[in-house]
Coordinates of C-alpha atoms in Angstrom, one line a residue:
X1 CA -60.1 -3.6 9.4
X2 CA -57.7 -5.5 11.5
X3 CA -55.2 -3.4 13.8
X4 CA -51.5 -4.4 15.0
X5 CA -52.1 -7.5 17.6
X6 CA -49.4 -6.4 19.5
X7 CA -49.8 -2.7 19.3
X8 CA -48.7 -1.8 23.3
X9 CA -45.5 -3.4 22.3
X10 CA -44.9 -2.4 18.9
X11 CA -46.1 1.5 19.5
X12 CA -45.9 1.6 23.2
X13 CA -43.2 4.4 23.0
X14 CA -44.4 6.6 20.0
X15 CA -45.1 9.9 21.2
X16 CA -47.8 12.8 20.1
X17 CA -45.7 14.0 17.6
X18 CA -44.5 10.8 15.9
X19 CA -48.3 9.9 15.5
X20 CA -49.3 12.5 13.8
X21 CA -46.4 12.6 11.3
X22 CA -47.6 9.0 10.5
X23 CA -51.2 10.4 10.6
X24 CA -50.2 13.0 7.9
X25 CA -48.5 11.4 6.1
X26 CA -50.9 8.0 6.1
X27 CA -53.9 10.0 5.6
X28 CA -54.5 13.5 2.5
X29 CA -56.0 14.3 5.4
X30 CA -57.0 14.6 9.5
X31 CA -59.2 15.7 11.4
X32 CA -59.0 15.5 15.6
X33 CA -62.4 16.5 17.1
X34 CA -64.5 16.3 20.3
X35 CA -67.4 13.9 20.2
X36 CA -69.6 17.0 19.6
X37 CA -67.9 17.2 16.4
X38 CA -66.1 20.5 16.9
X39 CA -62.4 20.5 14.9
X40 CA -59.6 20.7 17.3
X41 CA -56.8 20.1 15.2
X42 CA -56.0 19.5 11.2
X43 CA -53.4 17.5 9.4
X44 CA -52.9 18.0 5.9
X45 CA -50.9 15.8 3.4
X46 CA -51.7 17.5 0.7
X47 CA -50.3 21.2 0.1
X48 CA -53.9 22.0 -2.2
X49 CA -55.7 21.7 0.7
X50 CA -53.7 24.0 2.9
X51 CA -54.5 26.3 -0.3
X52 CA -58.3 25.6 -0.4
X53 CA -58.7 26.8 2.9
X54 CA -58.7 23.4 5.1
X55 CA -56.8 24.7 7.8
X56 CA -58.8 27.1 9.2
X57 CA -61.3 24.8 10.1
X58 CA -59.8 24.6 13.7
X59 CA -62.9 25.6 15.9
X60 CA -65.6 25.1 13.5
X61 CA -67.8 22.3 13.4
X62 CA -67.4 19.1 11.0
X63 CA -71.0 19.8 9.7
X64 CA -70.6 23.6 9.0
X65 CA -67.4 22.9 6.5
X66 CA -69.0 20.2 4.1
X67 CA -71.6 20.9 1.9
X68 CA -75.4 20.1 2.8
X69 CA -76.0 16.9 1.2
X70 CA -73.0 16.0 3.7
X71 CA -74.3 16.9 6.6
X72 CA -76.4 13.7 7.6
X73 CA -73.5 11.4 6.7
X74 CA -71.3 13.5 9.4
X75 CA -74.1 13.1 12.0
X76 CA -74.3 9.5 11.5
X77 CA -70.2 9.0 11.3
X78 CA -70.3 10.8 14.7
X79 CA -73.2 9.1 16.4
X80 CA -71.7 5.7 15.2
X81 CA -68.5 5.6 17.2
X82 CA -67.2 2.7 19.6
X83 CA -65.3 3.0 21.3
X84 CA -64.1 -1.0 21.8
X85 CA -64.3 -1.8 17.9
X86 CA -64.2 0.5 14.8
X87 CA -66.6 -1.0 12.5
X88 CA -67.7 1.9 10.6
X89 CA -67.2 2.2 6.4
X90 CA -65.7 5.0 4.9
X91 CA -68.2 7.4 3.8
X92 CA -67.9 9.9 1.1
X93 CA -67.9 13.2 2.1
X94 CA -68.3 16.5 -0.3
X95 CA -66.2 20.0 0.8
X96 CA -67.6 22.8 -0.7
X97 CA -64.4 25.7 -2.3
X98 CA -65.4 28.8 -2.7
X99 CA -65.3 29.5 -6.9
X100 CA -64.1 25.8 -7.4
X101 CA -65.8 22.9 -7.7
X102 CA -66.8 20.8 -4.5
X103 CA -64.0 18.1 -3.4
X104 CA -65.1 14.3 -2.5
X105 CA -63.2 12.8 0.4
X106 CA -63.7 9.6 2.0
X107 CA -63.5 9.5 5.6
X108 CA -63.4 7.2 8.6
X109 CA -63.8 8.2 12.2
X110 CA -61.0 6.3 15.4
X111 CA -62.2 6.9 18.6
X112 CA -59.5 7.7 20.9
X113 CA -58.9 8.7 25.1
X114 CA -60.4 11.8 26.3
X115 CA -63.6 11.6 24.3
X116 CA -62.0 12.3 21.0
X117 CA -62.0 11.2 17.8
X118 CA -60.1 11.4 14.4
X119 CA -61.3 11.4 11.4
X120 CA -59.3 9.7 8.2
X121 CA -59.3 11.1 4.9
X122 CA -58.4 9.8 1.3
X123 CA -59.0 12.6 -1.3
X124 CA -61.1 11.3 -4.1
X125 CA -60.6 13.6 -6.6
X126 CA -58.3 11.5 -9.0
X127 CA -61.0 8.4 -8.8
X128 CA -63.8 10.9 -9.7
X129 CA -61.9 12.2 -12.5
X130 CA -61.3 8.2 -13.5
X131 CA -64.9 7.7 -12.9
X132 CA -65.9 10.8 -14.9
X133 CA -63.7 9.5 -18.1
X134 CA -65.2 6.5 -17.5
X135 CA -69.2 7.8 -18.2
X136 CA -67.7 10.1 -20.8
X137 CA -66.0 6.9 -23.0
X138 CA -69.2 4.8 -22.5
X139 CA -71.5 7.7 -23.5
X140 CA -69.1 8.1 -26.8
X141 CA -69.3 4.3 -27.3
X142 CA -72.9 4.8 -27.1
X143 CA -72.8 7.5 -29.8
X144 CA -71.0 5.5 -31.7
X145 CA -72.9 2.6 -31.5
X146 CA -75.9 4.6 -32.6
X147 CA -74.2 5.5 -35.6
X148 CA -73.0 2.4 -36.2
X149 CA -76.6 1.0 -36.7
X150 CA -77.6 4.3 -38.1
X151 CA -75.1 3.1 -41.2
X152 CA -76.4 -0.4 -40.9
X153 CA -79.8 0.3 -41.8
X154 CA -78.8 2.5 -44.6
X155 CA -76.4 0.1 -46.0
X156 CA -79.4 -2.3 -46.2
X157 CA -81.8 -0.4 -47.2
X158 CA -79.6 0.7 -50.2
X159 CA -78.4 -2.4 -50.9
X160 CA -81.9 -4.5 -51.2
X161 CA -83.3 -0.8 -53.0
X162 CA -80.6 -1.5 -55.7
X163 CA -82.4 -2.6 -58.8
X164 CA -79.3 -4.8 -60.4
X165 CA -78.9 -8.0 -57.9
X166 CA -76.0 -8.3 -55.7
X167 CA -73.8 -11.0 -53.8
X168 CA -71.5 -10.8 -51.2
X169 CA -69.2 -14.1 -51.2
X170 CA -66.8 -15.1 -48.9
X171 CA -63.3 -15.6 -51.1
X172 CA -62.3 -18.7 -49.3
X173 CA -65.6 -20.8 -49.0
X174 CA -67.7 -19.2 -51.8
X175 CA -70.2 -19.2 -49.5
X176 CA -72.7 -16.4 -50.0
X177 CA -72.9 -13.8 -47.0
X178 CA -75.3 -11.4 -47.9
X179 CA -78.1 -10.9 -51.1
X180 CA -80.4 -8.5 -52.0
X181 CA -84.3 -8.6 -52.9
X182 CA -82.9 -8.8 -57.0
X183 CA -80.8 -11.6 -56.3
X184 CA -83.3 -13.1 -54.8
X185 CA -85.6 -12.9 -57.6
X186 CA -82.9 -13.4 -60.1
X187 CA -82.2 -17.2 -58.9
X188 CA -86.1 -17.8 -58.4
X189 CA -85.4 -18.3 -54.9
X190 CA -88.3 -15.8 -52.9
X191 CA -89.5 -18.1 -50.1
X192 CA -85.5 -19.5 -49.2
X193 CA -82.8 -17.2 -48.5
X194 CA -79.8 -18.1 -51.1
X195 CA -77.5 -16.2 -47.9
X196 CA -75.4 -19.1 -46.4
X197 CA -75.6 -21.4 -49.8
X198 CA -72.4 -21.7 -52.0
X199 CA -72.7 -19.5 -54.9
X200 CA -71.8 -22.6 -57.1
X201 CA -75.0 -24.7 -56.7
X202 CA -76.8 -21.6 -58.1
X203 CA -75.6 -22.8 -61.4
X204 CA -75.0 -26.1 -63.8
X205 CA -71.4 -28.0 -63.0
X206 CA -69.7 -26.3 -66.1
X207 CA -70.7 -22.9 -65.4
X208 CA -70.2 -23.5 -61.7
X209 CA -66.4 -24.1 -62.6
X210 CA -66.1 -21.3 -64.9
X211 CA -67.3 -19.1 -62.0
X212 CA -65.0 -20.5 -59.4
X213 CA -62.1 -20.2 -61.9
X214 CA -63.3 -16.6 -62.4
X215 CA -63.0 -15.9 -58.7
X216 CA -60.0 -17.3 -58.1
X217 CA -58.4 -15.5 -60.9
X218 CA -59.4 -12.4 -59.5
X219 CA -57.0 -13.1 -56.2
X220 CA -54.2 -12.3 -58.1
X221 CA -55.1 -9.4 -60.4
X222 CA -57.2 -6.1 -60.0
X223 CA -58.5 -6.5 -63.6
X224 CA -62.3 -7.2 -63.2
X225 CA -63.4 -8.5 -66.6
X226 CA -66.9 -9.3 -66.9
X227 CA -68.5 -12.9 -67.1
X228 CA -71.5 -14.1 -69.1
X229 CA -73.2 -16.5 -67.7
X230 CA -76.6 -18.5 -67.8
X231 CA -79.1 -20.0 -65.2
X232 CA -80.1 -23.4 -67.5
X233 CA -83.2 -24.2 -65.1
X234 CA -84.9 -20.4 -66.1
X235 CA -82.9 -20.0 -69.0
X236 CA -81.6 -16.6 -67.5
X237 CA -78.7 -14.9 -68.7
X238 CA -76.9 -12.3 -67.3
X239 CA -72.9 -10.7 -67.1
X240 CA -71.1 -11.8 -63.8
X241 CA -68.6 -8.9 -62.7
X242 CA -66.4 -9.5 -58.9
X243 CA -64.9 -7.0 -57.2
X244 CA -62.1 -7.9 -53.9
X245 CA -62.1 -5.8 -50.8
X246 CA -61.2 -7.0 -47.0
X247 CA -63.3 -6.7 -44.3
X248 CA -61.4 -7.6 -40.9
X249 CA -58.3 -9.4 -43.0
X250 CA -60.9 -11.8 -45.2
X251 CA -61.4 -11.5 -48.3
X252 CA -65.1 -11.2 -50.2
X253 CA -66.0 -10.6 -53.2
X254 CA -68.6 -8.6 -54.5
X255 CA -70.5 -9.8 -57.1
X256 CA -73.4 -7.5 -59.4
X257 CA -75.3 -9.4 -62.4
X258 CA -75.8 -6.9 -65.2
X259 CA -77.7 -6.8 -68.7
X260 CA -80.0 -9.3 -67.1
X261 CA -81.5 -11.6 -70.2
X262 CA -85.2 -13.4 -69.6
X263 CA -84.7 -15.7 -72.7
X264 CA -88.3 -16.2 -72.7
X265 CA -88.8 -16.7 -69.8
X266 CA -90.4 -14.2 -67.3
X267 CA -88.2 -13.4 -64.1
X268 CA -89.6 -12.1 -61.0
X269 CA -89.0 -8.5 -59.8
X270 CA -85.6 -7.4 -60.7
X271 CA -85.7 -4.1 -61.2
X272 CA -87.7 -1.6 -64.3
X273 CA -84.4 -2.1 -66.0
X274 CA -85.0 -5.4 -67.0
X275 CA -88.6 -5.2 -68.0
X276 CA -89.3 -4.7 -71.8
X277 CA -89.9 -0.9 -73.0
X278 CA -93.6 -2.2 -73.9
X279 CA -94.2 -2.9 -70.2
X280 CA -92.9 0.1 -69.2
X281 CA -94.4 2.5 -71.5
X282 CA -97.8 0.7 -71.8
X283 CA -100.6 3.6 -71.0
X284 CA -103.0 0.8 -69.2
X285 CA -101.8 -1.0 -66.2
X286 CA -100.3 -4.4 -66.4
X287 CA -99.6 -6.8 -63.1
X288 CA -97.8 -10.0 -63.0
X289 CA -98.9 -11.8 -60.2
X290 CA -98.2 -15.7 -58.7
X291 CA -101.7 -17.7 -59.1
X292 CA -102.2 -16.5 -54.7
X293 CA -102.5 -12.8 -56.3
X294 CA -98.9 -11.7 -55.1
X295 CA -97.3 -9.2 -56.8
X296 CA -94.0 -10.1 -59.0
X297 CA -94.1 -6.7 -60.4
X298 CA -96.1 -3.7 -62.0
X299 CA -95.4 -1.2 -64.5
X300 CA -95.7 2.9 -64.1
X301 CA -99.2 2.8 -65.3
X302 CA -100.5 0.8 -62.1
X303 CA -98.7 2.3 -60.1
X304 CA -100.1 5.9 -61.0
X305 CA -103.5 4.7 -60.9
X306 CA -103.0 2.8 -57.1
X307 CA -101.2 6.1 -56.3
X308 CA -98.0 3.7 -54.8
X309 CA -94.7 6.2 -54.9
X310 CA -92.4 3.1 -56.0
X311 CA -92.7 -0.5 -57.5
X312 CA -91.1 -1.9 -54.2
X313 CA -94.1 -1.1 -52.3
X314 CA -96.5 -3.1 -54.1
X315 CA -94.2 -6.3 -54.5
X316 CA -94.9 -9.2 -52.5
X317 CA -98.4 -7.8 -51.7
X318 CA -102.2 -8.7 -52.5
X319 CA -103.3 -7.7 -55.9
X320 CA -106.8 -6.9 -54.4
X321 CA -105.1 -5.1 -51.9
X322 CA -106.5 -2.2 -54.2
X323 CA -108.4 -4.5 -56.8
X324 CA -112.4 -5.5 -56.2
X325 CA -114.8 -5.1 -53.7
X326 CA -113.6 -6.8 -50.5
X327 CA -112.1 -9.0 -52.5
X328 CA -115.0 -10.7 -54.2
X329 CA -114.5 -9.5 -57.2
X330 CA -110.8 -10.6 -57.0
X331 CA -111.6 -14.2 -56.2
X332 CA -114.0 -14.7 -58.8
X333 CA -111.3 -13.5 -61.4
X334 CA -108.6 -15.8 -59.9
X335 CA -111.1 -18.8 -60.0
X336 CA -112.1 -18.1 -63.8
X337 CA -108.2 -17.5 -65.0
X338 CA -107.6 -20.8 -63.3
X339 CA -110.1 -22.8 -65.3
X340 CA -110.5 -20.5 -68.4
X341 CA -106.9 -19.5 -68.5
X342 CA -108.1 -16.4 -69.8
X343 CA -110.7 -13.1 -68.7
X344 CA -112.0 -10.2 -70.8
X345 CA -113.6 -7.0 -70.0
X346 CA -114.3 -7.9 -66.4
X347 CA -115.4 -4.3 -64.6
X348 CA -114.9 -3.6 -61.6
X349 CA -113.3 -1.3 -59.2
X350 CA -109.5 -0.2 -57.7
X351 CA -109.2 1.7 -54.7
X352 CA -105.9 4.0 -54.5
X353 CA -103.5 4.2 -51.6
X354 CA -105.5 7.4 -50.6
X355 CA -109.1 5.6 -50.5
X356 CA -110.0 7.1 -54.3
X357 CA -112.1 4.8 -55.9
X358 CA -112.0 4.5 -59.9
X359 CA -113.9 2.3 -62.2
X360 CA -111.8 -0.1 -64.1
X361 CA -111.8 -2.3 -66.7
X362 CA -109.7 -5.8 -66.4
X363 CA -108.5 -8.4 -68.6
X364 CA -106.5 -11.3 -68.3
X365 CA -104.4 -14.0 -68.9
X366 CA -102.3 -17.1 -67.0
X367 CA -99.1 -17.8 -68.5
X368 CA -97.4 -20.9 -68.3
X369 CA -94.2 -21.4 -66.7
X370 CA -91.7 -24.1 -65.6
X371 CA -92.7 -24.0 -62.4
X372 CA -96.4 -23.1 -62.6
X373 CA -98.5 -20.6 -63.3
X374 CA -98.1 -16.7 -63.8
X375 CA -101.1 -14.1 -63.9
X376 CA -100.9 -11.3 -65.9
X377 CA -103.8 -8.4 -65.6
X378 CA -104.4 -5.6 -67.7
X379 CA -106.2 -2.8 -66.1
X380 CA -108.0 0.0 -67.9
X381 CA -109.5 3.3 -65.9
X382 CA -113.1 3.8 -67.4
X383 CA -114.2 6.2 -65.0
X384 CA -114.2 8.8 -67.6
X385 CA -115.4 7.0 -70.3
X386 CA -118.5 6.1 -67.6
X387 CA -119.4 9.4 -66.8
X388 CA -119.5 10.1 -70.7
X389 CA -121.7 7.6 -71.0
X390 CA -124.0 8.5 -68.6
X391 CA -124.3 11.9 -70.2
X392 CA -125.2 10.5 -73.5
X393 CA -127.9 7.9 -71.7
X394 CA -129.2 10.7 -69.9
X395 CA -132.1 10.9 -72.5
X396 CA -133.1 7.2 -72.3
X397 CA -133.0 7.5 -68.5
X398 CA -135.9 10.5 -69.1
X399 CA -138.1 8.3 -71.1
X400 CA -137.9 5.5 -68.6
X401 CA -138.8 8.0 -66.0
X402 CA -141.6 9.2 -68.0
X403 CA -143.0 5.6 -68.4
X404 CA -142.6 5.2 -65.0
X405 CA -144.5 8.5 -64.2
X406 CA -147.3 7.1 -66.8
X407 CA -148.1 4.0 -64.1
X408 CA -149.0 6.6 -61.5
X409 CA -152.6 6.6 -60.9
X410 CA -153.0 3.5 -62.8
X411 CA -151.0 1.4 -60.1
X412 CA -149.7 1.5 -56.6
X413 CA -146.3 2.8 -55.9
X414 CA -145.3 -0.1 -54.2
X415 CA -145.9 -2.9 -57.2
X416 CA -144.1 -0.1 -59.0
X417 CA -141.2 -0.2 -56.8
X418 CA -141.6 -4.2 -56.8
X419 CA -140.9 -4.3 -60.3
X420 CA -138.7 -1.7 -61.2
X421 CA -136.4 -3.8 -58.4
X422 CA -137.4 -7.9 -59.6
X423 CA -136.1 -6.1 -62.9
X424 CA -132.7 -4.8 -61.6
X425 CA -132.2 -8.2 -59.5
X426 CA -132.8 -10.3 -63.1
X427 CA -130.1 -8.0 -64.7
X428 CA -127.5 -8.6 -62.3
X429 CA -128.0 -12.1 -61.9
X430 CA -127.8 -12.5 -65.6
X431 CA -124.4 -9.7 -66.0
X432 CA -123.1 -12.0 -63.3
X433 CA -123.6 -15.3 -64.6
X434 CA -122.0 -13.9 -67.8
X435 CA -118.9 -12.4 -66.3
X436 CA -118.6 -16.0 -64.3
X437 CA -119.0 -18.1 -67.6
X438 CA -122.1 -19.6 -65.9
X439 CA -120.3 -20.7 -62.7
X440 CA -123.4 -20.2 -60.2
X441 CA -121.3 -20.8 -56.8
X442 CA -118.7 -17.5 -58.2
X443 CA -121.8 -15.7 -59.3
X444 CA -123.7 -16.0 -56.0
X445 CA -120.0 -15.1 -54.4
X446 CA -119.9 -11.9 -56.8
X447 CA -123.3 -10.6 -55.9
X448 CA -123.1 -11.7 -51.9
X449 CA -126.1 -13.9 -52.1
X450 CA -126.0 -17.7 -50.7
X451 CA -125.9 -20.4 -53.7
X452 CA -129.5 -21.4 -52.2
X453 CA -130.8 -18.0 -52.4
X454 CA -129.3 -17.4 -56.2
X455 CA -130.9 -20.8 -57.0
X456 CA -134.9 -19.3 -55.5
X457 CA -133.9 -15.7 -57.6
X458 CA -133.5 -17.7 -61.2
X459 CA -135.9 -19.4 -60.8
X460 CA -138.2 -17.0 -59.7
X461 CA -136.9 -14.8 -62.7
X462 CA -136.7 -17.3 -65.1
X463 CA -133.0 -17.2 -65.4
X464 CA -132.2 -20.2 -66.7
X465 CA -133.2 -23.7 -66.2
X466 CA -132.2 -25.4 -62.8
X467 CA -129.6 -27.8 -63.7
X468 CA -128.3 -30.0 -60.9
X469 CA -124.9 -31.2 -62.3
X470 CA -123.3 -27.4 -62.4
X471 CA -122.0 -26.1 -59.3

């Protein structure tokens, strides 16, 4: 605050009543008080306030006609004066109006002669209401915001959920903005993103041009014709449709493969739509997975026994996720399919997404492809066909009971106990160097045993002869 330098000259003859008509009319409004803070006088500017009651403040004090959160800020206005140098701020001060809402005025407190001060007010009423406006368009901007991701998500959950692949491409550049999971899988392309590539060196050179003719055609028509196309590296065929739209004055198309065509060769994912009606109607489970045990895909029948609510939430995952014991079991049949090419009848077990475990029966087979191999299990429940079994063995388990009960008397129960379990030890090892096609190091994997230890248990048993050269 910087006063007039030469006020005595400039305002030496103003009198008491042309000061306070530039008071009022500088100020909405003004308040003259003793240094107590008692009200001598008001001067309004602003005919609401001579409505809400401001002029009969005369007499009162300053603290008793603000509201209580007030009252401090008065005190310290008050005790703050000097009277050589105003250097106070303007403080915000709250008047409380009797069935009306409090009004904000900033004031700032002159000394003057005689011990008295005035006090300067700006109403703030017109700022709060800016203010006010102001939280109320950045709370809708936040609700908006929220809704605008809200939208987001589901447009991309729907979008990679849609089982027919999908491209958006920029109309200009060709460039590809967006692709879902089908795409993806259509062009062979899960560990790279296709998004940011030109849709053109997804294809050959002449098919390339027929689709950039194709899209440029579309710029000046509304037909949308369908395209067949082909993928010559997969041998893939599919029909190519584009539709136009505008997003923020550019153009994109939007581009959906249909009637998706393997031609003999297997493509990964891409929806049940594509898969043949043997796959999908096949009573026993079938899994295609890459030769690490991902998931490409699975049909209903798997997915009913691993009790998984949709095919999307077992792509991309570990087979023995839910297949073997801790994954031994799982390794061993990897290991053999990669040397053998080929498993039968392997039993073992598959745990369900809600911990039930079922006895199963698995074959398969590695398939060749262009660019490597492809696992494809076949996975038969046997639980029931177990507990059958066990009914009709029920009568051999009696006799070997009874021959068991025979040796009591005759011999100690704990050489009966060592050789009922040297017997069960020499089973296993022998149903597991079976299942393993005589590979020791996956057999001694399968049953949890070191190789060393497997090695002193055949030859305890009589296995087999130790041969050095197999692993």
């Amino acid at each position: 605050m910087r006063p007039f330098r030469s006020a005595k000259a400039s305002l030496g003859e103003l009198n008491a009543d042309i000061v306070s008509m530039i008071v009022a009319a500088a100020a909405d409004i003004a308040l003259i008080l003793e240094h107590d803070g008692t009200i001598i006088d008001v001067a309004l500017g602003k005919t609401d306030f001579a409505i809400a009651g401001f002029e009969i403040w005369k007499g009162k004090q300053w603290a008793d006609v603000v509201a209580p959160d007030s009252r401090q800020k008065v005190t310290d206005l008050l005790a703050d004066i000097d009277q050589t140098n105003v250097k106070q701020n303007w403080r915000e001060i709250n008047h409380p109006i009797a069935g009306g809402e409090d009004i904000p005025i900033q004031y700032k407190v002159v000394p003057l002669a005689s011990q008295k001060v005035v006090a300067l007010g700006r109403d703030l009423r017109s700022l709060a209401v800016l203010q006010q406006q102001l939280v109320q368009a950045q709370l809708a901007m936040e609700r908006d915001y929220h809704r605008f991701r809200q939208s987001e998500t589901r447009y991309h959950l729907l979008f990679d959920r849609v089982s027919e692949p999908l491209l958006v491409v920029e109309a200009e550049t060709l460039m590809v903005v967006e692709a879902n999971k089908a795409a993806h899988q259509l062009f062979n392309n899960r560990q790279k993103s296709i998004n940011g590539t030109v849709i053109k060196s997804l294809f050959d050179q002449d098919t390339a041009k027929r689709i950039a003719d194709y899209l440029k055609s579309m710029v000046s028509t509304s037909q949308s014709p369908e395209l067949p196309v082909s993928i010559d590296t997969t041998g893939v065929s599919f029909r190519l449709r584009a539709t136009l739209f505008r997003q923020d004055q550019t153009p994109f198309y939007l581009i959906n493969c249909s009637d998706v065509q393997a031609g003999g060769h297997l493509i990964e994912g891409g929806g049940r739509g594509q898969l043949p009606a043997l796959f999908q109607s096949a009573p026993d489970g079938i899994v295609m997975t890459s030769p690490k045990g991902e998931i490409l895909m699975a049909n209903p029948a798997f997915l009913a026994l691993a009790d998984i609510q949709d095919e999307g939430h077992a792509v991309g995952r570990a087979l023995d996720d839910w297949l073997g014991g801790a994954g031994i079991n799982f390794r061993v049949l990897t290991s053999s399919l990669k040397r053998d090419m080929t498993v039968k009848q392997l039993t073992t077990q598959l745990v369900s997404g809600y911990g039930k475990v079922l006895d199963v029966e698995v074959s398969a087979v590695a398939l060749d492809r262009p660019d490597g191999h492809v696992f494809s299990f076949f996975i038969r429940d046997i639980s029931r066909r177990l507990s059958v079994g066990s009914l009709i063995g029920s009568d051999i388990e009696s006799s070997a009971a009874n021959r068991l009960t025979e040796l009591v008397g005759r011999v100690s129960l704990k050489d009966i106990v060592r050789s009922t379990t040297d017997i069960i030890e020499r089973l296993c090892i022998e149903s597991a160097l079976e299942m393993t096609g005589d590979n020791r190091a996956s057999a001694a994997e399968m049953l949890g045993l070191s190789r060393q230890s497997l090695y002193i248990k055949m030859r305890r048993f009589g296995v087999s002869e130790m041969d050095d050269t197999k692993p």
